Short mmCIF file of C-alpha atoms and ligand atoms in Angstrom, two decimals:
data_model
loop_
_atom_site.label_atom_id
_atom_site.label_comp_id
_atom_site.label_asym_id
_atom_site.label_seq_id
_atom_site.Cartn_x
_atom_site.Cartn_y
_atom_site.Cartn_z
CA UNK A 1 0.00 0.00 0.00
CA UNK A 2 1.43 3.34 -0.98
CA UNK A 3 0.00 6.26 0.95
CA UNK A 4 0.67 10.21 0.59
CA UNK A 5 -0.13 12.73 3.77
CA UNK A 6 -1.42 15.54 2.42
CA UNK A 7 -2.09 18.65 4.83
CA UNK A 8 -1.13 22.08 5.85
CA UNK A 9 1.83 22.49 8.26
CA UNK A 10 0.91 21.64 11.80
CA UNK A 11 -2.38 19.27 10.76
CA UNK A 12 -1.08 16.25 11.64
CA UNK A 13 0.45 14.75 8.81
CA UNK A 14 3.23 13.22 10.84
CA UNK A 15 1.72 12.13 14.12
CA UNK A 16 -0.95 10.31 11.61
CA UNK A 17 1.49 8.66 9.30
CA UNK A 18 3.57 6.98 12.67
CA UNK A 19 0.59 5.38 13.53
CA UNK A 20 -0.41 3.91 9.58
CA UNK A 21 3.31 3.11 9.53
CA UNK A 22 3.06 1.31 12.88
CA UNK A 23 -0.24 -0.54 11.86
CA UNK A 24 0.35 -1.41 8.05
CA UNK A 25 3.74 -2.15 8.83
CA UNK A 26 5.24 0.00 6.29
CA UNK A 27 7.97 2.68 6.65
CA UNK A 28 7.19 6.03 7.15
CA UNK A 29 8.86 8.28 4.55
CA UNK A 30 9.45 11.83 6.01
CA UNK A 31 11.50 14.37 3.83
CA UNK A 32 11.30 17.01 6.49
CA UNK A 33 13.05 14.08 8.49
CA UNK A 34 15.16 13.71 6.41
CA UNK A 35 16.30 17.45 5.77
CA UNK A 36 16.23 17.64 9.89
CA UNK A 37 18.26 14.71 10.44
CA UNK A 38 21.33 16.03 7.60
CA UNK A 39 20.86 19.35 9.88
CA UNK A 40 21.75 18.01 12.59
CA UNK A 41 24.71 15.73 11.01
CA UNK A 42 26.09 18.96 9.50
CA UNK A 43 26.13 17.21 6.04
CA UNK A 44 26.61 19.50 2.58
CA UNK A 45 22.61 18.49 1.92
CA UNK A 46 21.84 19.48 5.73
CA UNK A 47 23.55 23.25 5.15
CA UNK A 48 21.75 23.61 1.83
CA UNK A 49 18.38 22.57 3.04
CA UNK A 50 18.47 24.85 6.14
CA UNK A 51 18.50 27.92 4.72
CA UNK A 52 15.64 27.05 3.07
CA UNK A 53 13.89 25.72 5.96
CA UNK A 54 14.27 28.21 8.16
CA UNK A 55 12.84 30.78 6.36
CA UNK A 56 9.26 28.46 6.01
CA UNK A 57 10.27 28.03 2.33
CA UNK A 58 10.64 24.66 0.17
CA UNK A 59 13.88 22.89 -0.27
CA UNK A 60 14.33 22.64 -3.98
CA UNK A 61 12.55 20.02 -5.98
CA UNK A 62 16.28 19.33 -7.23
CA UNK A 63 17.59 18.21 -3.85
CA UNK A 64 14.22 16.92 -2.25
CA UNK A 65 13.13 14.77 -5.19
CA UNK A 66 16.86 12.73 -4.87
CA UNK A 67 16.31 11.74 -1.20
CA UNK A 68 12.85 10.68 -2.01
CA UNK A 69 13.31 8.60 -4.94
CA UNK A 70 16.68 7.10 -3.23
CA UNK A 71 14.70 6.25 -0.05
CA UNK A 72 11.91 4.50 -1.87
CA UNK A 73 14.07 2.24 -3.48
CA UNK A 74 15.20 0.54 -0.85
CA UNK A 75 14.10 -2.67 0.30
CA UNK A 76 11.85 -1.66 2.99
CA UNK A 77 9.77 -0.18 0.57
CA UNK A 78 8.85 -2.95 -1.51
CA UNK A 79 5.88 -3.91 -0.08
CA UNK A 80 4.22 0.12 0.49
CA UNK A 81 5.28 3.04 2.45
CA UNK A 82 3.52 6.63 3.95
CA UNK A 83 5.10 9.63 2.31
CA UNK A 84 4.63 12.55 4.70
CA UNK A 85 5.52 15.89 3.71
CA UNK A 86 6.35 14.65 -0.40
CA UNK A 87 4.84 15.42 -2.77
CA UNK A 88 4.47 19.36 -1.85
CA UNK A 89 4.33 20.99 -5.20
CA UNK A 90 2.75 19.55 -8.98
CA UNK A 91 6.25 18.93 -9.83
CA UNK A 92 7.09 17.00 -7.46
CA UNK A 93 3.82 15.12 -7.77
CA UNK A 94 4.86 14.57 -11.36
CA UNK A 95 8.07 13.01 -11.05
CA UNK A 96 6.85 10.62 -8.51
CA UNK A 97 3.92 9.31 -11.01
CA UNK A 98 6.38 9.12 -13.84
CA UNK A 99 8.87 6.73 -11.72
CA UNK A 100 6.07 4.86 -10.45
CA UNK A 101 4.56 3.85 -13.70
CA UNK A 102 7.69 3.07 -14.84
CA UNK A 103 7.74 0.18 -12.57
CA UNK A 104 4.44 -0.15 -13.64
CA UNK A 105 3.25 1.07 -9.99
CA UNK A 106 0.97 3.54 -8.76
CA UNK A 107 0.15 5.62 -5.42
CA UNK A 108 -3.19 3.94 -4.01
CA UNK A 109 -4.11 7.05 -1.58
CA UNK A 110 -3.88 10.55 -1.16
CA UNK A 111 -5.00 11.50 2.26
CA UNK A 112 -5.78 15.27 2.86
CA UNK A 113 -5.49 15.74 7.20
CA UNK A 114 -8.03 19.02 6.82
CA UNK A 115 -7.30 21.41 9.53
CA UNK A 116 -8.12 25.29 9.34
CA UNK A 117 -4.87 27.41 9.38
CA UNK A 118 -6.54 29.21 12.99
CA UNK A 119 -6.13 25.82 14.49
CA UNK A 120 -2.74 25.33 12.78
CA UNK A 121 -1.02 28.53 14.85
CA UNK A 122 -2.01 27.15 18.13
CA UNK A 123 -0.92 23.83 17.73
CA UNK A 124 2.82 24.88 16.47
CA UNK A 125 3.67 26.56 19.81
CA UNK A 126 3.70 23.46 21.52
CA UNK A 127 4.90 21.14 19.90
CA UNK A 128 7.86 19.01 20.82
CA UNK A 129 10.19 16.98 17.81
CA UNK A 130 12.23 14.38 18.59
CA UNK A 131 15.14 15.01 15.96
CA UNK A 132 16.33 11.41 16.40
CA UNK A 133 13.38 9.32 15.81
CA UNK A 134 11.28 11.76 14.52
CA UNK A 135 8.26 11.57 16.30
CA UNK A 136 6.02 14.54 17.49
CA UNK A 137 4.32 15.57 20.71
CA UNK A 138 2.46 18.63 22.02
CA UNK A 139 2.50 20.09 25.33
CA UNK A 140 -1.17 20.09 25.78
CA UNK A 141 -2.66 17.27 23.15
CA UNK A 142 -0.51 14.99 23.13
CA UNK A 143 2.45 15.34 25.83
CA UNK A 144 5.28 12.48 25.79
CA UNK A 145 5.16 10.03 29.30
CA UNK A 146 7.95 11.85 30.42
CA UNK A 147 8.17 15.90 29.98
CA UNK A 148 10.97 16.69 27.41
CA UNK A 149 11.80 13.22 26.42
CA UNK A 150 10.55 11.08 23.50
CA UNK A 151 8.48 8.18 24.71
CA UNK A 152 9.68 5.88 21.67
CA UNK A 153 13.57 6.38 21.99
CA UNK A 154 14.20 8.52 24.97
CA UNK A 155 16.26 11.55 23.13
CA UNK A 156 15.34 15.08 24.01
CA UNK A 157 12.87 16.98 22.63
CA UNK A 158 12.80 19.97 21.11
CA UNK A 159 11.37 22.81 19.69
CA UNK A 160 12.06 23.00 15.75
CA UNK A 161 13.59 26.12 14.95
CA UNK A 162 10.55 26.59 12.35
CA UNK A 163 7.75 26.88 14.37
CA UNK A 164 8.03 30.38 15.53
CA UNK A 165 5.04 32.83 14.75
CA UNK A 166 6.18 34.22 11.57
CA UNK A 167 8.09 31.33 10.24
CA UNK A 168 5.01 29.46 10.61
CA UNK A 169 2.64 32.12 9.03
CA UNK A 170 5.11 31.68 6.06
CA UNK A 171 4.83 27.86 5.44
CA UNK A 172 1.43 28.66 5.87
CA UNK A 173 1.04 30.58 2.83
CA UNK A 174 3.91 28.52 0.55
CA UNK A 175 1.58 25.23 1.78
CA UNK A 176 -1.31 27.97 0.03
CA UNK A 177 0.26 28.79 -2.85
CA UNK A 178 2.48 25.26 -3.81
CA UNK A 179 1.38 22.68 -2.08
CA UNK A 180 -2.77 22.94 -1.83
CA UNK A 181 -2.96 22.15 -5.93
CA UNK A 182 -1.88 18.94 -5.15
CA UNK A 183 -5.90 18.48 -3.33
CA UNK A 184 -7.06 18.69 -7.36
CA UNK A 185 -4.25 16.62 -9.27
CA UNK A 186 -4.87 13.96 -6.56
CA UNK A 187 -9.15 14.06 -6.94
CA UNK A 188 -8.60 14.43 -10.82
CA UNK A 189 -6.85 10.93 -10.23
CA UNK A 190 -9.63 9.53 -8.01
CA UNK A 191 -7.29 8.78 -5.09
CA UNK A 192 -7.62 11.96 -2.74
CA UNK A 193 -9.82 11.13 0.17
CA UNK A 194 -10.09 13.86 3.33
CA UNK A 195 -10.35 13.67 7.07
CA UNK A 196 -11.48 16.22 9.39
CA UNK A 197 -7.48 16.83 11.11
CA UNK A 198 -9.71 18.87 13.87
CA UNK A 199 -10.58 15.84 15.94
CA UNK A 200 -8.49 14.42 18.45
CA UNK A 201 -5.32 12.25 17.19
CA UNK A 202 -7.31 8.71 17.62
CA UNK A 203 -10.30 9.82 16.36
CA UNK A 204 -8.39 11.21 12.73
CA UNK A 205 -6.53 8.07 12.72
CA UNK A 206 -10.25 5.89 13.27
CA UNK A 207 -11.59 7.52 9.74
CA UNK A 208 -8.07 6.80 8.45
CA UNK A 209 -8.53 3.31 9.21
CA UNK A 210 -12.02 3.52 7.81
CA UNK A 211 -10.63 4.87 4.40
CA UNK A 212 -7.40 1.90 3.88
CA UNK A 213 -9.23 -0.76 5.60
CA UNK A 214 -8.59 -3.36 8.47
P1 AP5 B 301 7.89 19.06 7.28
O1 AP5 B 301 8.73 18.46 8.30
O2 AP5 B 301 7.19 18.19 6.31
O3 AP5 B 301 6.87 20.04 7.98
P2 AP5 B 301 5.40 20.51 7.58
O4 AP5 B 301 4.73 20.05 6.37
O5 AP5 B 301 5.51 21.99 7.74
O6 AP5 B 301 4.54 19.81 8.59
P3 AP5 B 301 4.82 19.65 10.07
O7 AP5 B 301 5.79 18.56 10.31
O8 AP5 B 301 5.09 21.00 10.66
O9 AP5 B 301 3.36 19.24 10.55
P4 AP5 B 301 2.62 17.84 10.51
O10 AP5 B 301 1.46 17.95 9.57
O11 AP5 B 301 3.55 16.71 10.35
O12 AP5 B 301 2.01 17.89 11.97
P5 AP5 B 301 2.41 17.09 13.30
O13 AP5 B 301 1.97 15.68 13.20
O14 AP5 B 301 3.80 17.39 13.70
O15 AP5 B 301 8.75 20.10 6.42
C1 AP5 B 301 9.56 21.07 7.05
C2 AP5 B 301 10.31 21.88 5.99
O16 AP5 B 301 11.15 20.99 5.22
C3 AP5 B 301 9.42 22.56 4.94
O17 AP5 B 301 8.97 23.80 5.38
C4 AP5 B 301 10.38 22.63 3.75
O18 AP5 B 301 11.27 23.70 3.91
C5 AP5 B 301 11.17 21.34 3.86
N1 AP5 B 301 10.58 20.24 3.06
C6 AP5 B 301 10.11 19.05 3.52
N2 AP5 B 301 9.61 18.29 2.54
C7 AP5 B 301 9.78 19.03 1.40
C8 AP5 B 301 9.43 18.81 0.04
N3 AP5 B 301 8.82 17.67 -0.36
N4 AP5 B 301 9.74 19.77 -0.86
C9 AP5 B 301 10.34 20.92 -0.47
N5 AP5 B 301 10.68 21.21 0.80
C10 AP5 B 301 10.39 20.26 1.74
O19 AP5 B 301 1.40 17.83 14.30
C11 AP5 B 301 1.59 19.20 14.66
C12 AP5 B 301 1.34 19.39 16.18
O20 AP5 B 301 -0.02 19.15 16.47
C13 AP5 B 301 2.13 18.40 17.05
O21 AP5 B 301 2.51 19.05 18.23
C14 AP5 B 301 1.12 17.27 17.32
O22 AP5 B 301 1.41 16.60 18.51
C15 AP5 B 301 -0.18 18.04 17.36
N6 AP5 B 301 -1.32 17.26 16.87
C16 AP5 B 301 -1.32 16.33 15.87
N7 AP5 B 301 -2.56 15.85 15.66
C17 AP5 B 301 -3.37 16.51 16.55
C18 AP5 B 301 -4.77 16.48 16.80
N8 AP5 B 301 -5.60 15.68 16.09
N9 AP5 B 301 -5.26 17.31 17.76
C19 AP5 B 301 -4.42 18.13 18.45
N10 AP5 B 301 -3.09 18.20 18.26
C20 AP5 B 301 -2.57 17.41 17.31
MG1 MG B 302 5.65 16.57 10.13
ZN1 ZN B 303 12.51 9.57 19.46
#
């Protein structure tokens, strides 16, 4: 089963695709992740993507559409995955079709995790990353066992250094401007389906679970 999150920043996209990936036992495919986790290693792609990042922007579809189609053609991936946070512009969206039909492979759904960007501006404040793992808690909806310390892998959490006020406004109107086409190209190809990202966490994932099945 292969899956794309779609969503506005903040909606949920992540803390939704750990739990498919947990219960489909496929990977979860994160290129914000992956951009956070060269930052942190100080790598050539790391520097490049940062400056990017931290101004709410998008990495370029040069550099982000590389790690993707590298990480999906590893083994793990063979049987399905959950893209979160790829494809984010038509581009993008292209390339991905094109290498799938190639293998004579498609994407089987295109989840939208609907959330309002009012909602979106509270929820950024609190939340809590773990760089290393790369799961996500909030302060107030969904706080980790222990304060400050990831319940999966026990690293530190933080705060990501794009989810201040402003930076956040930004992504808010890139996800507007390059990322929400991708709600049309997906319904033109009869695969989007939408969940109300407003609910609380298990209730999103329950009409997730309704949508891909048992
Ligand atoms: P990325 O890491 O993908 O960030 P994003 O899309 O901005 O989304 P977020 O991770 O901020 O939000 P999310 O939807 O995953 O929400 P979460 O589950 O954490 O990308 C970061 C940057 O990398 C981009 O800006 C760009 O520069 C670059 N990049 C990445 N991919 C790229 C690409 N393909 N092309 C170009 N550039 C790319 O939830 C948010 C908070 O809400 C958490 O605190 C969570 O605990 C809480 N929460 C979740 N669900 C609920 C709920 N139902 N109720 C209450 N609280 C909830
Ligand atoms: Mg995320
Ligand atoms: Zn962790």
């Amino acid at each position: 089963m292969k899956i794309i999150m779609l969503g506005a920043p903040g909606a949920g996209k992540g803390t939704q695709a750990i739990m498919i990936a947990d219960k489909y036992g496929i990977p979860h495919v994160s290129t914000g992740d992956m951009f956070r986790a060269n930052i942190k290693n100080n790598t050539p792609l790391g520097v490049e993507a940062k400056k990017y990042m931290d101004q709410g922007q998008l990495v370029p579809d040069e550099l982000t559409v590389k790690i993707l189609l590298d990480r999906v053609a590893k083994d793990d991936c063979k049987n399905g995955y959950v893209l979160d946070g790829f494809p984010r512009t038509i581009p993008q969206a292209e390339v991905l079709e094109k290498a799938l039909k190639e293998l004579n492979d498609g994407i089987d759904f295109a989840i939208d995790v609907d959330v309002p960007d009012e909602n979106i501006i509270n929820r950024m404040g609190g939340r809590r990353a773990c760089l290393k793992c790369g799961n996500t808690y909030h302060v107030e909806f969904v706080p980790p066992k222990k304060e400050g310390i990831c319940d999966n892998c026990g690293e530190a959490l933080v705060l990501r250094d794009d989810d201040k006020p402003e930076t956040v406004k930004k992504r808010l109107d890139v996800y507007h401007q390059q990322t929400q086409p991708l709600i049309d190209f997906y319904n033109e190809r009869g695969l989007l389906k939408s969940v109300d990202g407003t609910k609380p966490m298990n209730e999103v994932f329950d009409s997730i679970i309704a949508i891909l099945g048992e």
